[in-house]
PDB file of C-alpha atoms in Angstrom:
ATOM      1  CA  UNK U   1       0.054   0.008  -0.257  1.00  0.00           C
ATOM      2  CA  UNK U   2       2.917   2.308   0.508  1.00  0.00           C
ATOM      3  CA  UNK U   3       4.572   2.086  -2.955  1.00  0.00           C
ATOM      4  CA  UNK U   4       1.439   3.890  -4.452  1.00  0.00           C
ATOM      5  CA  UNK U   5       1.832   6.706  -1.934  1.00  0.00           C
ATOM      6  CA  UNK U   6       5.442   7.185  -2.698  1.00  0.00           C
ATOM      7  CA  UNK U   7       4.364   7.315  -6.406  1.00  0.00           C
ATOM      8  CA  UNK U   8       2.012   9.883  -6.354  1.00  0.00           C
ATOM      9  CA  UNK U   9       4.349  11.838  -3.673  1.00  0.00           C
ATOM     10  CA  UNK U  10       7.185  11.585  -6.040  1.00  0.00           C
ATOM     11  CA  UNK U  11       5.069  12.554  -9.320  1.00  0.00           C
ATOM     12  CA  UNK U  12       3.599  15.545  -7.225  1.00  0.00           C
ATOM     13  CA  UNK U  13       6.729  16.694  -6.282  1.00  0.00           C
ATOM     14  CA  UNK U  14       8.058  16.573  -9.735  1.00  0.00           C
ATOM     15  CA  UNK U  15       4.809  18.511 -11.059  1.00  0.00           C
ATOM     16  CA  UNK U  16       5.510  21.174  -8.137  1.00  0.00           C
ATOM     17  CA  UNK U  17       9.041  21.302  -9.208  1.00  0.00           C
ATOM     18  CA  UNK U  18       7.807  22.131 -13.009  1.00  0.00           C
ATOM     19  CA  UNK U  19       5.497  24.817 -12.425  1.00  0.00           C
ATOM     20  CA  UNK U  20       8.055  26.500  -9.686  1.00  0.00           C
ATOM     21  CA  UNK U  21      10.207  26.437 -12.390  1.00  0.00           C
ATOM     22  CA  UNK U  22       8.024  27.661 -15.144  1.00  0.00           C
ATOM     23  CA  UNK U  23       6.954  30.444 -12.867  1.00  0.00           C
ATOM     24  CA  UNK U  24      10.483  31.226 -11.851  1.00  0.00           C
ATOM     25  CA  UNK U  25      11.269  31.579 -15.720  1.00  0.00           C
ATOM     26  CA  UNK U  26       8.152  33.658 -16.422  1.00  0.00           C
ATOM     27  CA  UNK U  27       9.258  35.983 -13.710  1.00  0.00           C
ATOM     28  CA  UNK U  28      12.754  36.246 -14.592  1.00  0.00           C
ATOM     29  CA  UNK U  29      12.076  37.321 -17.939  1.00  0.00           C
ATOM     30  CA  UNK U  30       9.581  39.736 -16.882  1.00  0.00           C
ATOM     31  CA  UNK U  31      12.018  41.185 -14.410  1.00  0.00           C
ATOM     32  CA  UNK U  32      14.529  41.502 -17.589  1.00  0.00           C
ATOM     33  CA  UNK U  33      12.324  43.910 -19.111  1.00  0.00           C
ATOM     34  CA  UNK U  34      12.881  47.448 -19.256  1.00  0.00           C
ATOM     35  CA  UNK U  35       9.860  49.120 -21.091  1.00  0.00           C
ATOM     36  CA  UNK U  36       9.492  52.907 -22.303  1.00  0.00           C
ATOM     37  CA  UNK U  37       6.045  53.823 -23.807  1.00  0.00           C
ATOM     38  CA  UNK U  38       6.169  56.744 -26.114  1.00  0.00           C
ATOM     39  CA  UNK U  39       3.731  58.419 -28.330  1.00  0.00           C
ATOM     40  CA  UNK U  40       0.407  60.527 -28.612  1.00  0.00           C
ATOM     41  CA  UNK U  41      -2.866  60.782 -27.040  1.00  0.00           C
ATOM     42  CA  UNK U  42      -3.889  56.917 -28.349  1.00  0.00           C
ATOM     43  CA  UNK U  43      -0.646  55.688 -26.217  1.00  0.00           C
ATOM     44  CA  UNK U  44      -1.021  58.054 -23.159  1.00  0.00           C
ATOM     45  CA  UNK U  45      -4.972  56.946 -22.750  1.00  0.00           C
ATOM     46  CA  UNK U  46      -6.811  60.007 -23.327  1.00  0.00           C
ATOM     47  CA  UNK U  47     -10.179  59.015 -23.221  1.00  0.00           C
ATOM     48  CA  UNK U  48      -9.606  56.133 -21.078  1.00  0.00           C
ATOM     49  CA  UNK U  49     -10.173  57.883 -17.719  1.00  0.00           C
ATOM     50  CA  UNK U  50      -8.275  57.579 -14.399  1.00  0.00           C
ATOM     51  CA  UNK U  51      -5.677  60.370 -15.509  1.00  0.00           C
ATOM     52  CA  UNK U  52      -1.892  60.002 -13.402  1.00  0.00           C
ATOM     53  CA  UNK U  53      -2.305  63.321 -11.221  1.00  0.00           C
ATOM     54  CA  UNK U  54       1.589  64.028 -12.209  1.00  0.00           C
ATOM     55  CA  UNK U  55       0.858  63.880 -15.848  1.00  0.00           C
ATOM     56  CA  UNK U  56      -1.054  67.077 -16.046  1.00  0.00           C
ATOM     57  CA  UNK U  57      -1.796  67.909 -19.787  1.00  0.00           C
ATOM     58  CA  UNK U  58      -0.730  64.805 -21.189  1.00  0.00           C
ATOM     59  CA  UNK U  59      -3.314  63.007 -19.660  1.00  0.00           C
ATOM     60  CA  UNK U  60      -1.555  59.474 -19.102  1.00  0.00           C
ATOM     61  CA  UNK U  61      -4.236  57.013 -17.972  1.00  0.00           C
ATOM     62  CA  UNK U  62      -3.741  54.081 -15.381  1.00  0.00           C
ATOM     63  CA  UNK U  63      -6.198  52.279 -18.386  1.00  0.00           C
ATOM     64  CA  UNK U  64      -3.785  53.077 -20.911  1.00  0.00           C
ATOM     65  CA  UNK U  65      -2.342  49.703 -22.865  1.00  0.00           C
ATOM     66  CA  UNK U  66       1.001  50.444 -21.603  1.00  0.00           C
ATOM     67  CA  UNK U  67       0.371  50.845 -18.325  1.00  0.00           C
ATOM     68  CA  UNK U  68      -2.085  47.957 -18.050  1.00  0.00           C
ATOM     69  CA  UNK U  69       0.836  45.641 -20.020  1.00  0.00           C
ATOM     70  CA  UNK U  70       2.791  46.897 -17.045  1.00  0.00           C
ATOM     71  CA  UNK U  71       0.697  45.928 -14.382  1.00  0.00           C
ATOM     72  CA  UNK U  72       0.244  42.289 -15.732  1.00  0.00           C
ATOM     73  CA  UNK U  73       4.185  41.491 -16.683  1.00  0.00           C
ATOM     74  CA  UNK U  74       5.745  43.549 -13.514  1.00  0.00           C
ATOM     75  CA  UNK U  75       8.781  44.757 -15.657  1.00  0.00           C
ATOM     76  CA  UNK U  76      11.891  45.668 -14.223  1.00  0.00           C
ATOM     77  CA  UNK U  77      11.259  49.054 -14.888  1.00  0.00           C
ATOM     78  CA  UNK U  78       8.871  51.378 -16.857  1.00  0.00           C
ATOM     79  CA  UNK U  79       8.564  54.898 -18.143  1.00  0.00           C
ATOM     80  CA  UNK U  80       5.571  56.344 -19.496  1.00  0.00           C
ATOM     81  CA  UNK U  81       6.130  59.360 -21.062  1.00  0.00           C
ATOM     82  CA  UNK U  82       3.312  59.680 -23.862  1.00  0.00           C
ATOM     83  CA  UNK U  83       1.536  62.976 -24.226  1.00  0.00           C
ATOM     84  CA  UNK U  84      -1.756  63.960 -25.416  1.00  0.00           C
ATOM     85  CA  UNK U  85      -1.074  66.051 -28.736  1.00  0.00           C
ATOM     86  CA  UNK U  86       2.445  64.946 -29.341  1.00  0.00           C
ATOM     87  CA  UNK U  87       3.909  64.828 -32.729  1.00  0.00           C
ATOM     88  CA  UNK U  88       6.939  63.111 -34.106  1.00  0.00           C
ATOM     89  CA  UNK U  89       8.917  66.422 -33.282  1.00  0.00           C
ATOM     90  CA  UNK U  90       7.928  66.062 -29.388  1.00  0.00           C
ATOM     91  CA  UNK U  91       8.997  62.412 -29.540  1.00  0.00           C
ATOM     92  CA  UNK U  92      12.457  63.389 -30.507  1.00  0.00           C
ATOM     93  CA  UNK U  93      12.786  66.347 -28.283  1.00  0.00           C
ATOM     94  CA  UNK U  94      10.811  65.657 -25.327  1.00  0.00           C
ATOM     95  CA  UNK U  95      10.323  61.888 -24.990  1.00  0.00           C
ATOM     96  CA  UNK U  96      13.404  59.997 -26.783  1.00  0.00           C
ATOM     97  CA  UNK U  97      15.495  60.813 -23.421  1.00  0.00           C
ATOM     98  CA  UNK U  98      13.774  58.260 -21.733  1.00  0.00           C
ATOM     99  CA  UNK U  99      15.270  55.606 -23.740  1.00  0.00           C
ATOM    100  CA  UNK U 100      18.770  53.991 -23.416  1.00  0.00           C
ATOM    101  CA  UNK U 101      20.775  51.286 -24.399  1.00  0.00           C
ATOM    102  CA  UNK U 102      19.363  49.523 -21.314  1.00  0.00           C
ATOM    103  CA  UNK U 103      15.764  49.656 -23.018  1.00  0.00           C
ATOM    104  CA  UNK U 104      14.407  46.426 -24.513  1.00  0.00           C
ATOM    105  CA  UNK U 105      10.892  46.999 -25.047  1.00  0.00           C
ATOM    106  CA  UNK U 106       9.121  50.498 -26.790  1.00  0.00           C
ATOM    107  CA  UNK U 107       6.078  51.228 -27.524  1.00  0.00           C
ATOM    108  CA  UNK U 108       4.234  54.106 -29.436  1.00  0.00           C
ATOM    109  CA  UNK U 109       1.465  55.615 -31.392  1.00  0.00           C
ATOM    110  CA  UNK U 110       2.647  58.645 -33.548  1.00  0.00           C
ATOM    111  CA  UNK U 111       1.681  60.451 -36.688  1.00  0.00           C
ATOM    112  CA  UNK U 112      -1.867  61.137 -36.231  1.00  0.00           C
ATOM    113  CA  UNK U 113      -1.266  64.689 -35.250  1.00  0.00           C
ATOM    114  CA  UNK U 114       1.323  65.402 -37.752  1.00  0.00           C
ATOM    115  CA  UNK U 115      -0.976  64.605 -40.410  1.00  0.00           C
ATOM    116  CA  UNK U 116      -3.715  66.874 -39.036  1.00  0.00           C
ATOM    117  CA  UNK U 117      -5.980  64.330 -37.208  1.00  0.00           C
ATOM    118  CA  UNK U 118      -7.769  66.656 -34.739  1.00  0.00           C
ATOM    119  CA  UNK U 119      -8.125  69.674 -37.433  1.00  0.00           C
ATOM    120  CA  UNK U 120      -9.835  67.151 -39.925  1.00  0.00           C
ATOM    121  CA  UNK U 121     -12.447  65.679 -37.791  1.00  0.00           C
ATOM    122  CA  UNK U 122     -13.072  69.346 -36.460  1.00  0.00           C
ATOM    123  CA  UNK U 123     -14.006  70.421 -39.695  1.00  0.00           C
ATOM    124  CA  UNK U 124     -15.608  67.053 -40.858  1.00  0.00           C
ATOM    125  CA  UNK U 125     -17.788  67.268 -37.900  1.00  0.00           C
ATOM    126  CA  UNK U 126     -18.821  70.887 -38.714  1.00  0.00           C
ATOM    127  CA  UNK U 127     -18.508  71.539 -42.103  1.00  0.00           C
ATOM    128  CA  UNK U 128     -20.107  70.243 -45.537  1.00  0.00           C
ATOM    129  CA  UNK U 129     -19.152  66.812 -47.265  1.00  0.00           C
ATOM    130  CA  UNK U 130     -17.016  69.044 -49.356  1.00  0.00           C
ATOM    131  CA  UNK U 131     -14.958  70.455 -46.711  1.00  0.00           C
ATOM    132  CA  UNK U 132     -14.322  67.025 -45.214  1.00  0.00           C
ATOM    133  CA  UNK U 133     -13.453  65.424 -48.331  1.00  0.00           C
ATOM    134  CA  UNK U 134     -11.160  68.153 -48.862  1.00  0.00           C
ATOM    135  CA  UNK U 135      -9.712  68.378 -45.366  1.00  0.00           C
ATOM    136  CA  UNK U 136      -9.459  64.203 -45.713  1.00  0.00           C
ATOM    137  CA  UNK U 137      -7.409  64.787 -48.890  1.00  0.00           C
ATOM    138  CA  UNK U 138      -5.050  67.376 -47.447  1.00  0.00           C
ATOM    139  CA  UNK U 139      -4.081  65.096 -44.249  1.00  0.00           C
ATOM    140  CA  UNK U 140      -3.607  62.106 -46.730  1.00  0.00           C
ATOM    141  CA  UNK U 141      -1.486  64.092 -49.120  1.00  0.00           C
ATOM    142  CA  UNK U 142       0.558  65.040 -46.138  1.00  0.00           C
ATOM    143  CA  UNK U 143       0.933  61.316 -44.717  1.00  0.00           C
ATOM    144  CA  UNK U 144       1.895  60.278 -48.005  1.00  0.00           C
ATOM    145  CA  UNK U 145       4.572  62.612 -49.039  1.00  0.00           C
ATOM    146  CA  UNK U 146       5.871  64.171 -45.757  1.00  0.00           C
ATOM    147  CA  UNK U 147       5.280  61.964 -43.013  1.00  0.00           C
ATOM    148  CA  UNK U 148       7.389  59.200 -43.869  1.00  0.00           C
ATOM    149  CA  UNK U 149      10.660  61.008 -43.386  1.00  0.00           C
ATOM    150  CA  UNK U 150       9.530  62.283 -39.991  1.00  0.00           C
ATOM    151  CA  UNK U 151       8.486  58.699 -39.090  1.00  0.00           C
ATOM    152  CA  UNK U 152      11.847  57.684 -40.312  1.00  0.00           C
ATOM    153  CA  UNK U 153      13.645  60.011 -38.024  1.00  0.00           C
ATOM    154  CA  UNK U 154      11.875  58.824 -34.962  1.00  0.00           C
ATOM    155  CA  UNK U 155      12.695  55.204 -35.429  1.00  0.00           C
ATOM    156  CA  UNK U 156      16.060  55.710 -36.150  1.00  0.00           C
ATOM    157  CA  UNK U 157      16.488  57.545 -33.038  1.00  0.00           C
ATOM    158  CA  UNK U 158      14.887  55.029 -31.355  1.00  0.00           C
ATOM    159  CA  UNK U 159      17.025  52.253 -32.534  1.00  0.00           C
ATOM    160  CA  UNK U 160      20.031  54.386 -32.033  1.00  0.00           C
ATOM    161  CA  UNK U 161      19.427  54.919 -28.649  1.00  0.00           C
ATOM    162  CA  UNK U 162      18.348  51.368 -27.861  1.00  0.00           C
ATOM    163  CA  UNK U 163      19.681  49.206 -30.605  1.00  0.00           C
ATOM    164  CA  UNK U 164      18.572  45.925 -28.920  1.00  0.00           C
ATOM    165  CA  UNK U 165      15.043  46.760 -28.049  1.00  0.00           C
ATOM    166  CA  UNK U 166      11.716  45.221 -29.322  1.00  0.00           C
ATOM    167  CA  UNK U 167      10.190  48.265 -30.784  1.00  0.00           C
ATOM    168  CA  UNK U 168       6.314  48.028 -31.421  1.00  0.00           C
ATOM    169  CA  UNK U 169       4.447  50.635 -33.096  1.00  0.00           C
ATOM    170  CA  UNK U 170       0.758  50.515 -32.717  1.00  0.00           C
ATOM    171  CA  UNK U 171      -1.663  51.669 -35.569  1.00  0.00           C
ATOM    172  CA  UNK U 172      -5.087  53.671 -35.345  1.00  0.00           C
ATOM    173  CA  UNK U 173      -8.457  52.219 -35.818  1.00  0.00           C
ATOM    174  CA  UNK U 174     -11.083  52.961 -37.844  1.00  0.00           C
ATOM    175  CA  UNK U 175     -13.456  55.368 -36.061  1.00  0.00           C
ATOM    176  CA  UNK U 176     -17.015  54.909 -37.792  1.00  0.00           C
ATOM    177  CA  UNK U 177     -18.594  51.465 -38.800  1.00  0.00           C
ATOM    178  CA  UNK U 178     -20.592  52.399 -42.201  1.00  0.00           C
ATOM    179  CA  UNK U 179     -24.360  51.609 -42.637  1.00  0.00           C
ATOM    180  CA  UNK U 180     -24.162  51.376 -38.714  1.00  0.00           C
ATOM    181  CA  UNK U 181     -26.639  52.073 -36.009  1.00  0.00           C
ATOM    182  CA  UNK U 182     -25.874  55.723 -35.612  1.00  0.00           C
ATOM    183  CA  UNK U 183     -29.039  58.146 -36.369  1.00  0.00           C
ATOM    184  CA  UNK U 184     -27.511  61.309 -35.512  1.00  0.00           C
ATOM    185  CA  UNK U 185     -24.053  62.604 -36.540  1.00  0.00           C
ATOM    186  CA  UNK U 186     -22.055  62.872 -39.727  1.00  0.00           C
ATOM    187  CA  UNK U 187     -23.043  60.972 -42.729  1.00  0.00           C
ATOM    188  CA  UNK U 188     -21.534  57.767 -43.951  1.00  0.00           C
ATOM    189  CA  UNK U 189     -19.643  60.064 -47.017  1.00  0.00           C
ATOM    190  CA  UNK U 190     -17.986  61.633 -44.089  1.00  0.00           C
ATOM    191  CA  UNK U 191     -17.646  58.609 -42.021  1.00  0.00           C
ATOM    192  CA  UNK U 192     -15.967  56.394 -45.224  1.00  0.00           C
ATOM    193  CA  UNK U 193     -13.477  59.387 -45.659  1.00  0.00           C
ATOM    194  CA  UNK U 194     -12.402  59.649 -42.260  1.00  0.00           C
ATOM    195  CA  UNK U 195     -11.892  55.696 -42.332  1.00  0.00           C
ATOM    196  CA  UNK U 196      -9.992  55.987 -45.787  1.00  0.00           C
ATOM    197  CA  UNK U 197      -7.556  58.504 -44.143  1.00  0.00           C
ATOM    198  CA  UNK U 198      -6.860  56.058 -41.301  1.00  0.00           C
ATOM    199  CA  UNK U 199      -6.181  53.231 -43.917  1.00  0.00           C
ATOM    200  CA  UNK U 200      -3.726  55.391 -45.775  1.00  0.00           C
ATOM    201  CA  UNK U 201      -2.193  56.707 -42.230  1.00  0.00           C
ATOM    202  CA  UNK U 202      -1.712  53.054 -41.098  1.00  0.00           C
ATOM    203  CA  UNK U 203      -0.301  51.872 -44.682  1.00  0.00           C
ATOM    204  CA  UNK U 204       2.018  54.742 -44.624  1.00  0.00           C
ATOM    205  CA  UNK U 205       3.310  53.635 -40.814  1.00  0.00           C
ATOM    206  CA  UNK U 206       3.107  49.849 -41.611  1.00  0.00           C
ATOM    207  CA  UNK U 207       5.515  50.512 -44.455  1.00  0.00           C
ATOM    208  CA  UNK U 208       8.226  52.801 -42.606  1.00  0.00           C
ATOM    209  CA  UNK U 209       8.062  50.372 -39.399  1.00  0.00           C
ATOM    210  CA  UNK U 210       8.496  47.516 -41.919  1.00  0.00           C
ATOM    211  CA  UNK U 211      11.808  49.393 -43.209  1.00  0.00           C
ATOM    212  CA  UNK U 212      13.059  49.940 -39.628  1.00  0.00           C
ATOM    213  CA  UNK U 213      12.579  46.230 -38.772  1.00  0.00           C
ATOM    214  CA  UNK U 214      10.029  46.991 -36.053  1.00  0.00           C
ATOM    215  CA  UNK U 215       6.833  45.266 -35.203  1.00  0.00           C
ATOM    216  CA  UNK U 216       3.375  47.090 -36.276  1.00  0.00           C
ATOM    217  CA  UNK U 217       0.407  46.563 -34.276  1.00  0.00           C
ATOM    218  CA  UNK U 218      -2.669  46.988 -36.653  1.00  0.00           C
ATOM    219  CA  UNK U 219      -5.819  47.085 -34.345  1.00  0.00           C
ATOM    220  CA  UNK U 220      -8.442  47.950 -37.392  1.00  0.00           C
ATOM    221  CA  UNK U 221      -9.618  44.163 -37.301  1.00  0.00           C
ATOM    222  CA  UNK U 222      -9.936  43.945 -33.554  1.00  0.00           C
ATOM    223  CA  UNK U 223     -11.767  47.021 -33.310  1.00  0.00           C
ATOM    224  CA  UNK U 224     -14.077  45.822 -36.404  1.00  0.00           C
ATOM    225  CA  UNK U 225     -17.919  46.212 -34.895  1.00  0.00           C
ATOM    226  CA  UNK U 226     -16.768  48.554 -31.909  1.00  0.00           C
ATOM    227  CA  UNK U 227     -16.293  51.609 -33.761  1.00  0.00           C
ATOM    228  CA  UNK U 228     -18.661  54.544 -33.371  1.00  0.00           C
ATOM    229  CA  UNK U 229     -22.188  53.424 -34.901  1.00  0.00           C
ATOM    230  CA  UNK U 230     -20.864  49.883 -34.045  1.00  0.00           C
ATOM    231  CA  UNK U 231     -23.075  47.053 -33.812  1.00  0.00           C
ATOM    232  CA  UNK U 232     -20.846  45.965 -30.402  1.00  0.00           C
ATOM    233  CA  UNK U 233     -20.151  47.670 -27.401  1.00  0.00           C
ATOM    234  CA  UNK U 234     -18.609  50.843 -28.642  1.00  0.00           C
ATOM    235  CA  UNK U 235     -14.653  51.284 -27.812  1.00  0.00           C
ATOM    236  CA  UNK U 236     -14.402  54.924 -29.395  1.00  0.00           C
ATOM    237  CA  UNK U 237     -15.619  58.076 -28.053  1.00  0.00           C
ATOM    238  CA  UNK U 238     -17.908  59.842 -30.473  1.00  0.00           C
ATOM    239  CA  UNK U 239     -18.331  63.973 -29.945  1.00  0.00           C
ATOM    240  CA  UNK U 240     -17.862  64.286 -25.877  1.00  0.00           C
ATOM    241  CA  UNK U 241     -17.017  66.093 -23.391  1.00  0.00           C
ATOM    242  CA  UNK U 242     -14.211  67.092 -22.515  1.00  0.00           C
ATOM    243  CA  UNK U 243     -13.588  67.704 -26.113  1.00  0.00           C
ATOM    244  CA  UNK U 244     -10.103  66.505 -26.474  1.00  0.00           C
ATOM    245  CA  UNK U 245     -11.655  62.668 -25.273  1.00  0.00           C
ATOM    246  CA  UNK U 246     -13.546  62.718 -28.742  1.00  0.00           C
ATOM    247  CA  UNK U 247     -12.739  60.108 -31.283  1.00  0.00           C
ATOM    248  CA  UNK U 248     -10.159  58.349 -28.915  1.00  0.00           C
ATOM    249  CA  UNK U 249     -10.571  54.989 -27.483  1.00  0.00           C
ATOM    250  CA  UNK U 250     -12.428  54.124 -24.166  1.00  0.00           C
ATOM    251  CA  UNK U 251     -11.159  52.104 -21.194  1.00  0.00           C
ATOM    252  CA  UNK U 252     -12.588  49.050 -23.164  1.00  0.00           C
ATOM    253  CA  UNK U 253     -10.811  49.949 -26.377  1.00  0.00           C
ATOM    254  CA  UNK U 254      -7.268  50.260 -24.358  1.00  0.00           C
ATOM    255  CA  UNK U 255      -8.265  46.873 -22.630  1.00  0.00           C
ATOM    256  CA  UNK U 256      -9.811  44.778 -25.485  1.00  0.00           C
ATOM    257  CA  UNK U 257      -8.274  46.565 -28.538  1.00  0.00           C
ATOM    258  CA  UNK U 258      -4.751  47.867 -28.096  1.00  0.00           C
ATOM    259  CA  UNK U 259      -3.752  45.728 -25.204  1.00  0.00           C
ATOM    260  CA  UNK U 260      -4.173  42.099 -26.990  1.00  0.00           C
ATOM    261  CA  UNK U 261      -2.434  43.429 -30.227  1.00  0.00           C
ATOM    262  CA  UNK U 262       0.139  44.842 -28.301  1.00  0.00           C
ATOM    263  CA  UNK U 263       0.691  41.827 -26.332  1.00  0.00           C
ATOM    264  CA  UNK U 264       0.896  39.579 -29.271  1.00  0.00           C
ATOM    265  CA  UNK U 265       2.978  42.182 -31.460  1.00  0.00           C
TER     266      UNK U 265
END
């Protein structure tokens, strides 16, 4: 009767040792990560609430994907410098100093403000269809012709400062589901144009990211159905107060949209 008990004890001990080894290895891997989160309002978490008191107008949120990832993985260090309104020049002038040779993980969204996302949305919401289409065309021309060089400068600076880091550049979602459930607000002509602008912007970013050897986190598929006017729970604010949170992911958009894509990129 003793032999089965001993066999079970040995098996249980082995299983426990295996689990302990796996947990230790996982903890060691997380402990070796030095993470820096750069970028604009989509990375800062504007629209997701729960803003850090020391972030001021940058509006860095504890519900932002970078903060959520850090809470789940406990890296050795975490520097959260993403800021509302940031452009490529702001990353180079104000944020890049957070990156060093010891940085092993970097995330960012950048480029939307350079291409005039905010003013384009204002025109589309307040102006005519023609005004909106013209504004979108201007933004797309900027994205195609000027933004690539600006992105290259940012990506080159990151690689120079952190040559061994895994860099994940996150994209932007479609804002609207076409033929969706919204009765009020802008019409589908404007909605389609805004989504097209997102596609153009993401296409430019993805190409430059590939050239830099970084990873691109495309969030358009995971946001499908969760856009404004979507058939599922909405992960994006429409026009809202405070006004700067309009057309940004809410807490669910960060947790269920951005975080999984970042984690898998």
